[in-house]
């Protein structure tokens, strides 16, 4: 995605599908008491809002080429955290938003920083009869090698969106600082899915901290499967975020 976010399928329907008008705020308000620790116990509470020229996930365009709005809340207590991320979207099955709630743990061992999380992904607005709420299990391992930071991500879902069943997303990322405010990064991911599309995706871009709270990101996304549809085509995405 163009943002660094500190932010499932159930048979027969979707668990929570608010309308798009006000849907992001409703979703965040409803989910916070469930996934976030009580404010008095939280070591930190972070929030971010942003806009992007297109919403991108796992290398694919997810807003039909239109701009997207997003927001993210995270509360942490020590190495544990809970987060809620929401973005506008526009998918072929009618989905007009995507909401991701997560619980995770960020331990460190032998110089490696881990991020282990369980996520629920919901797509409000999806047409009736399409399963649009599903679970994902994700593990990140990050380590610095001199000036370069490396990260390996493994994401697994036992039962994904619509007709997709078991699916994997495995991604390697490398990043390095370009001065005090800029950071360049590149990633390559492999998607394999039972009942869904298999493809490779990559991105390359630069994130620049305009101020202490404002940041801009410009990134090129592409895949090796342009014949599967417009959302698999290459695209240049610009994003602007504000951290509270």
mmCIF file of C-alpha atoms in Angstrom:
data_model
loop_
_atom_site.group_PDB
_atom_site.id
_atom_site.type_symbol
_atom_site.label_atom_id
_atom_site.label_comp_id
_atom_site.label_asym_id
_atom_site.label_seq_id
_atom_site.Cartn_x
_atom_site.Cartn_y
_atom_site.Cartn_z
ATOM 1 C CA UNK A 1 0.000 0.000 0.000
ATOM 2 C CA UNK A 2 1.045 3.595 -0.278
ATOM 3 C CA UNK A 3 0.830 3.960 3.482
ATOM 4 C CA UNK A 4 2.524 2.299 6.398
ATOM 5 C CA UNK A 5 -0.424 1.473 8.622
ATOM 6 C CA UNK A 6 -0.181 0.794 12.343
ATOM 7 C CA UNK A 7 -3.874 0.290 12.137
ATOM 8 C CA UNK A 8 -13.077 -13.002 6.551
ATOM 9 C CA UNK A 9 -15.343 -14.974 5.689
ATOM 10 C CA UNK A 10 -18.426 -16.323 7.438
ATOM 11 C CA UNK A 11 -20.831 -18.670 5.733
ATOM 12 C CA UNK A 12 -24.043 -17.069 4.641
ATOM 13 C CA UNK A 13 -23.245 -13.372 4.897
ATOM 14 C CA UNK A 14 -21.264 -10.509 6.310
ATOM 15 C CA UNK A 15 -20.811 -9.568 9.920
ATOM 16 C CA UNK A 16 -20.816 -5.773 9.697
ATOM 17 C CA UNK A 17 -21.669 -3.678 6.653
ATOM 18 C CA UNK A 18 -22.409 0.003 7.410
ATOM 19 C CA UNK A 19 -23.373 2.259 4.499
ATOM 20 C CA UNK A 20 -20.554 4.220 2.925
ATOM 21 C CA UNK A 21 -21.930 7.591 4.038
ATOM 22 C CA UNK A 22 -20.381 7.892 7.474
ATOM 23 C CA UNK A 23 -19.464 4.204 7.270
ATOM 24 C CA UNK A 24 -15.808 4.662 8.103
ATOM 25 C CA UNK A 25 -16.562 6.598 11.286
ATOM 26 C CA UNK A 26 -19.307 4.173 12.322
ATOM 27 C CA UNK A 27 -17.016 1.196 11.775
ATOM 28 C CA UNK A 28 -14.184 2.684 13.778
ATOM 29 C CA UNK A 29 -16.470 3.652 16.657
ATOM 30 C CA UNK A 30 -18.118 0.248 16.812
ATOM 31 C CA UNK A 31 -14.905 -1.739 16.647
ATOM 32 C CA UNK A 32 -12.766 0.249 19.087
ATOM 33 C CA UNK A 33 -14.303 -1.133 22.315
ATOM 34 C CA UNK A 34 -13.683 -4.652 21.015
ATOM 35 C CA UNK A 35 -10.140 -4.503 19.655
ATOM 36 C CA UNK A 36 -8.497 -1.728 21.656
ATOM 37 C CA UNK A 37 -7.400 -1.804 25.284
ATOM 38 C CA UNK A 38 -9.049 0.638 27.684
ATOM 39 C CA UNK A 39 -7.514 4.139 27.376
ATOM 40 C CA UNK A 40 -6.312 4.024 30.956
ATOM 41 C CA UNK A 41 -4.256 0.907 30.157
ATOM 42 C CA UNK A 42 -2.990 1.945 26.733
ATOM 43 C CA UNK A 43 0.701 2.785 26.575
ATOM 44 C CA UNK A 44 0.084 4.742 23.380
ATOM 45 C CA UNK A 45 -2.786 5.753 21.141
ATOM 46 C CA UNK A 46 -2.012 6.755 17.556
ATOM 47 C CA UNK A 47 -4.248 7.930 14.732
ATOM 48 C CA UNK A 48 -3.721 8.638 11.059
ATOM 49 C CA UNK A 49 -5.876 9.921 8.201
ATOM 50 C CA UNK A 50 -4.927 9.968 4.556
ATOM 51 C CA UNK A 51 -5.882 10.317 0.927
ATOM 52 C CA UNK A 52 -4.441 8.431 -2.047
ATOM 53 C CA UNK A 53 -4.898 8.679 -5.796
ATOM 54 C CA UNK A 54 -5.950 5.013 -5.632
ATOM 55 C CA UNK A 55 -6.421 2.361 -2.948
ATOM 56 C CA UNK A 56 -4.005 -0.549 -3.453
ATOM 57 C CA UNK A 57 -3.848 -3.871 -1.595
ATOM 58 C CA UNK A 58 -1.548 -6.854 -2.220
ATOM 59 C CA UNK A 59 -0.353 -5.111 -5.365
ATOM 60 C CA UNK A 60 -3.808 -4.649 -6.927
ATOM 61 C CA UNK A 61 -5.924 -1.547 -7.502
ATOM 62 C CA UNK A 62 -8.973 -1.652 -5.234
ATOM 63 C CA UNK A 63 -10.774 1.622 -5.996
ATOM 64 C CA UNK A 64 -11.240 1.347 -9.796
ATOM 65 C CA UNK A 65 -8.701 4.101 -10.429
ATOM 66 C CA UNK A 66 -10.523 6.585 -8.182
ATOM 67 C CA UNK A 67 -9.011 8.449 -5.200
ATOM 68 C CA UNK A 68 -9.554 6.913 -1.765
ATOM 69 C CA UNK A 69 -9.824 8.173 1.804
ATOM 70 C CA UNK A 70 -8.524 6.180 4.748
ATOM 71 C CA UNK A 71 -8.126 6.329 8.512
ATOM 72 C CA UNK A 72 -6.339 4.244 11.109
ATOM 73 C CA UNK A 73 -6.350 3.951 14.911
ATOM 74 C CA UNK A 74 -3.959 1.921 17.036
ATOM 75 C CA UNK A 75 -3.604 1.412 20.772
ATOM 76 C CA UNK A 76 -0.636 -0.459 22.218
ATOM 77 C CA UNK A 77 0.322 -1.799 25.624
ATOM 78 C CA UNK A 78 3.913 -2.914 25.722
ATOM 79 C CA UNK A 79 4.477 -5.252 22.759
ATOM 80 C CA UNK A 80 0.740 -5.887 22.267
ATOM 81 C CA UNK A 81 -1.554 -3.764 20.128
ATOM 82 C CA UNK A 82 -5.005 -3.484 18.613
ATOM 83 C CA UNK A 83 -5.868 -1.494 15.505
ATOM 84 C CA UNK A 84 -8.680 -0.550 13.141
ATOM 85 C CA UNK A 85 -8.064 0.562 9.555
ATOM 86 C CA UNK A 86 -10.759 1.686 7.090
ATOM 87 C CA UNK A 87 -10.593 2.857 3.488
ATOM 88 C CA UNK A 88 -13.009 3.657 0.717
ATOM 89 C CA UNK A 89 -12.890 1.110 -2.115
ATOM 90 C CA UNK A 90 -14.657 0.132 -5.327
ATOM 91 C CA UNK A 91 -14.622 -3.579 -6.183
ATOM 92 C CA UNK A 92 -16.417 -5.604 -8.857
ATOM 93 C CA UNK A 93 -18.657 -7.325 -6.273
ATOM 94 C CA UNK A 94 -20.056 -3.955 -5.165
ATOM 95 C CA UNK A 95 -17.818 -3.360 -2.133
ATOM 96 C CA UNK A 96 -17.453 0.361 -1.373
ATOM 97 C CA UNK A 97 -15.115 0.173 1.637
ATOM 98 C CA UNK A 98 -12.658 -2.108 3.392
ATOM 99 C CA UNK A 99 -12.330 -2.387 7.181
ATOM 100 C CA UNK A 100 -9.483 -4.284 8.857
ATOM 101 C CA UNK A 101 -9.409 -4.896 12.600
ATOM 102 C CA UNK A 102 -6.328 -6.504 14.099
ATOM 103 C CA UNK A 103 -4.819 -7.780 17.328
ATOM 104 C CA UNK A 104 -1.069 -8.285 17.365
ATOM 105 C CA UNK A 105 2.176 -8.795 19.232
ATOM 106 C CA UNK A 106 5.572 -7.259 18.364
ATOM 107 C CA UNK A 107 8.342 -9.176 20.145
ATOM 108 C CA UNK A 108 12.080 -8.968 19.398
ATOM 109 C CA UNK A 109 14.585 -11.821 19.396
ATOM 110 C CA UNK A 110 18.159 -12.270 18.121
ATOM 111 C CA UNK A 111 18.159 -8.861 16.435
ATOM 112 C CA UNK A 112 14.914 -9.555 14.569
ATOM 113 C CA UNK A 113 11.716 -7.547 15.095
ATOM 114 C CA UNK A 114 8.562 -9.636 14.693
ATOM 115 C CA UNK A 115 4.960 -8.527 14.132
ATOM 116 C CA UNK A 116 2.458 -11.364 14.622
ATOM 117 C CA UNK A 117 -1.201 -10.508 14.071
ATOM 118 C CA UNK A 118 -4.712 -11.855 13.575
ATOM 119 C CA UNK A 119 -6.882 -9.702 11.301
ATOM 120 C CA UNK A 120 -10.535 -9.591 10.366
ATOM 121 C CA UNK A 121 -11.188 -8.094 6.926
ATOM 122 C CA UNK A 122 -14.690 -6.853 6.052
ATOM 123 C CA UNK A 123 -15.920 -5.282 2.797
ATOM 124 C CA UNK A 124 -19.143 -3.295 3.296
ATOM 125 C CA UNK A 125 -21.425 -2.801 0.318
ATOM 126 C CA UNK A 126 -20.673 -6.187 -1.225
ATOM 127 C CA UNK A 127 -23.713 -7.528 -3.059
ATOM 128 C CA UNK A 128 -25.943 -10.053 -1.303
ATOM 129 C CA UNK A 129 -24.816 -13.673 -1.430
ATOM 130 C CA UNK A 130 -21.082 -12.934 -1.669
ATOM 131 C CA UNK A 131 -18.992 -13.788 1.387
ATOM 132 C CA UNK A 132 -17.089 -10.625 2.274
ATOM 133 C CA UNK A 133 -15.886 -11.123 5.845
ATOM 134 C CA UNK A 134 -12.839 -13.296 6.463
ATOM 135 C CA UNK A 135 -9.827 -13.859 8.717
ATOM 136 C CA UNK A 136 -6.133 -13.445 7.945
ATOM 137 C CA UNK A 137 -3.068 -14.515 9.933
ATOM 138 C CA UNK A 138 0.097 -12.534 9.323
ATOM 139 C CA UNK A 139 3.728 -12.737 10.434
ATOM 140 C CA UNK A 140 6.414 -10.123 9.701
ATOM 141 C CA UNK A 141 10.118 -10.491 10.439
ATOM 142 C CA UNK A 142 12.296 -7.370 10.062
ATOM 143 C CA UNK A 143 16.026 -6.778 10.456
ATOM 144 C CA UNK A 144 18.589 -4.132 9.548
ATOM 145 C CA UNK A 145 21.594 -4.947 7.366
ATOM 146 C CA UNK A 146 23.779 -1.877 7.526
ATOM 147 C CA UNK A 147 21.870 0.989 5.887
ATOM 148 C CA UNK A 148 19.210 -1.342 4.482
ATOM 149 C CA UNK A 149 16.165 -2.591 6.405
ATOM 150 C CA UNK A 150 14.671 -5.886 5.257
ATOM 151 C CA UNK A 151 11.245 -7.370 5.967
ATOM 152 C CA UNK A 152 9.667 -10.714 5.142
ATOM 153 C CA UNK A 153 5.859 -10.959 5.353
ATOM 154 C CA UNK A 154 3.764 -14.130 5.281
ATOM 155 C CA UNK A 155 -0.024 -13.682 5.152
ATOM 156 C CA UNK A 156 -2.460 -16.608 5.169
ATOM 157 C CA UNK A 157 -6.232 -16.912 4.995
ATOM 158 C CA UNK A 158 -8.044 -20.248 5.247
ATOM 159 C CA UNK A 159 -11.154 -18.903 3.482
ATOM 160 C CA UNK A 160 -10.983 -15.645 1.549
ATOM 161 C CA UNK A 161 -13.174 -13.167 -0.305
ATOM 162 C CA UNK A 162 -16.040 -14.409 -2.518
ATOM 163 C CA UNK A 163 -15.047 -17.705 -4.201
ATOM 164 C CA UNK A 164 -11.447 -17.603 -2.941
ATOM 165 C CA UNK A 165 -10.657 -20.304 -0.430
ATOM 166 C CA UNK A 166 -7.180 -20.880 1.052
ATOM 167 C CA UNK A 167 -4.727 -18.151 -0.025
ATOM 168 C CA UNK A 168 -1.157 -17.028 0.675
ATOM 169 C CA UNK A 169 0.645 -13.705 0.197
ATOM 170 C CA UNK A 170 4.431 -13.792 0.683
ATOM 171 C CA UNK A 171 6.325 -10.522 0.296
ATOM 172 C CA UNK A 172 9.944 -9.395 0.689
ATOM 173 C CA UNK A 173 10.673 -5.690 1.189
ATOM 174 C CA UNK A 174 13.878 -3.635 1.386
ATOM 175 C CA UNK A 175 14.154 0.020 2.414
ATOM 176 C CA UNK A 176 16.871 2.610 2.965
ATOM 177 C CA UNK A 177 17.013 6.225 4.115
ATOM 178 C CA UNK A 178 17.623 8.981 1.566
ATOM 179 C CA UNK A 179 18.717 11.738 3.888
ATOM 180 C CA UNK A 180 16.948 12.845 7.061
ATOM 181 C CA UNK A 181 13.377 12.956 5.694
ATOM 182 C CA UNK A 182 13.116 10.575 2.737
ATOM 183 C CA UNK A 183 12.998 6.795 2.588
ATOM 184 C CA UNK A 184 13.046 4.612 -0.532
ATOM 185 C CA UNK A 185 11.593 1.120 -0.521
ATOM 186 C CA UNK A 186 10.872 -1.731 -2.903
ATOM 187 C CA UNK A 187 8.876 -4.927 -2.450
ATOM 188 C CA UNK A 188 8.138 -8.124 -4.361
ATOM 189 C CA UNK A 189 5.169 -10.329 -3.483
ATOM 190 C CA UNK A 190 3.790 -13.678 -4.601
ATOM 191 C CA UNK A 191 0.072 -14.469 -4.417
ATOM 192 C CA UNK A 192 -1.306 -18.002 -4.598
ATOM 193 C CA UNK A 193 -4.992 -18.752 -4.056
ATOM 194 C CA UNK A 194 -7.301 -21.728 -4.271
ATOM 195 C CA UNK A 195 -10.283 -20.445 -6.242
ATOM 196 C CA UNK A 196 -8.597 -17.108 -6.948
ATOM 197 C CA UNK A 197 -5.859 -15.585 -9.102
ATOM 198 C CA UNK A 198 -2.167 -16.452 -8.803
ATOM 199 C CA UNK A 199 0.191 -13.585 -9.647
ATOM 200 C CA UNK A 200 3.427 -11.790 -8.761
ATOM 201 C CA UNK A 201 3.423 -8.104 -7.787
ATOM 202 C CA UNK A 202 6.018 -5.466 -7.002
ATOM 203 C CA UNK A 203 6.309 -1.817 -6.056
ATOM 204 C CA UNK A 204 8.997 0.838 -5.830
ATOM 205 C CA UNK A 205 8.673 4.289 -4.320
ATOM 206 C CA UNK A 206 9.771 7.049 -1.969
ATOM 207 C CA UNK A 207 8.138 8.339 1.207
ATOM 208 C CA UNK A 208 8.984 11.898 2.279
ATOM 209 C CA UNK A 209 8.222 13.448 5.678
ATOM 210 C CA UNK A 210 7.016 16.934 4.838
ATOM 211 C CA UNK A 211 6.729 17.889 8.530
ATOM 212 C CA UNK A 212 6.580 16.024 11.816
ATOM 213 C CA UNK A 213 2.961 15.053 11.078
ATOM 214 C CA UNK A 214 2.567 15.224 7.290
ATOM 215 C CA UNK A 215 4.059 12.665 4.901
ATOM 216 C CA UNK A 216 3.842 12.085 1.143
ATOM 217 C CA UNK A 217 4.430 8.838 -0.754
ATOM 218 C CA UNK A 218 4.847 8.311 -4.513
ATOM 219 C CA UNK A 219 4.973 4.686 -5.676
ATOM 220 C CA UNK A 220 4.790 2.557 -8.804
ATOM 221 C CA UNK A 221 2.826 -0.706 -8.525
ATOM 222 C CA UNK A 222 2.753 -3.483 -11.121
ATOM 223 C CA UNK A 223 2.059 -7.201 -11.620
ATOM 224 C CA UNK A 224 2.877 -9.912 -14.145
ATOM 225 C CA UNK A 225 -0.818 -10.570 -14.892
ATOM 226 C CA UNK A 226 -2.204 -7.604 -16.853
ATOM 227 C CA UNK A 227 -4.480 -9.965 -18.795
ATOM 228 C CA UNK A 228 -6.515 -10.642 -15.617
ATOM 229 C CA UNK A 229 -8.062 -7.149 -15.539
ATOM 230 C CA UNK A 230 -7.451 -3.437 -15.116
ATOM 231 C CA UNK A 231 -6.735 -3.768 -11.389
ATOM 232 C CA UNK A 232 -3.668 -5.889 -12.284
ATOM 233 C CA UNK A 233 -2.178 -3.156 -14.519
ATOM 234 C CA UNK A 234 0.756 -0.983 -13.542
ATOM 235 C CA UNK A 235 -0.137 2.276 -11.796
ATOM 236 C CA UNK A 236 1.540 5.303 -10.230
ATOM 237 C CA UNK A 237 -0.010 6.124 -6.853
ATOM 238 C CA UNK A 238 0.450 9.295 -4.822
ATOM 239 C CA UNK A 239 -0.576 9.448 -1.177
ATOM 240 C CA UNK A 240 -0.690 12.063 1.585
ATOM 241 C CA UNK A 241 -1.080 11.212 5.280
ATOM 242 C CA UNK A 242 -1.447 13.126 8.540
ATOM 243 C CA UNK A 243 -0.474 11.614 11.905
ATOM 244 C CA UNK A 244 -2.173 12.890 15.067
#
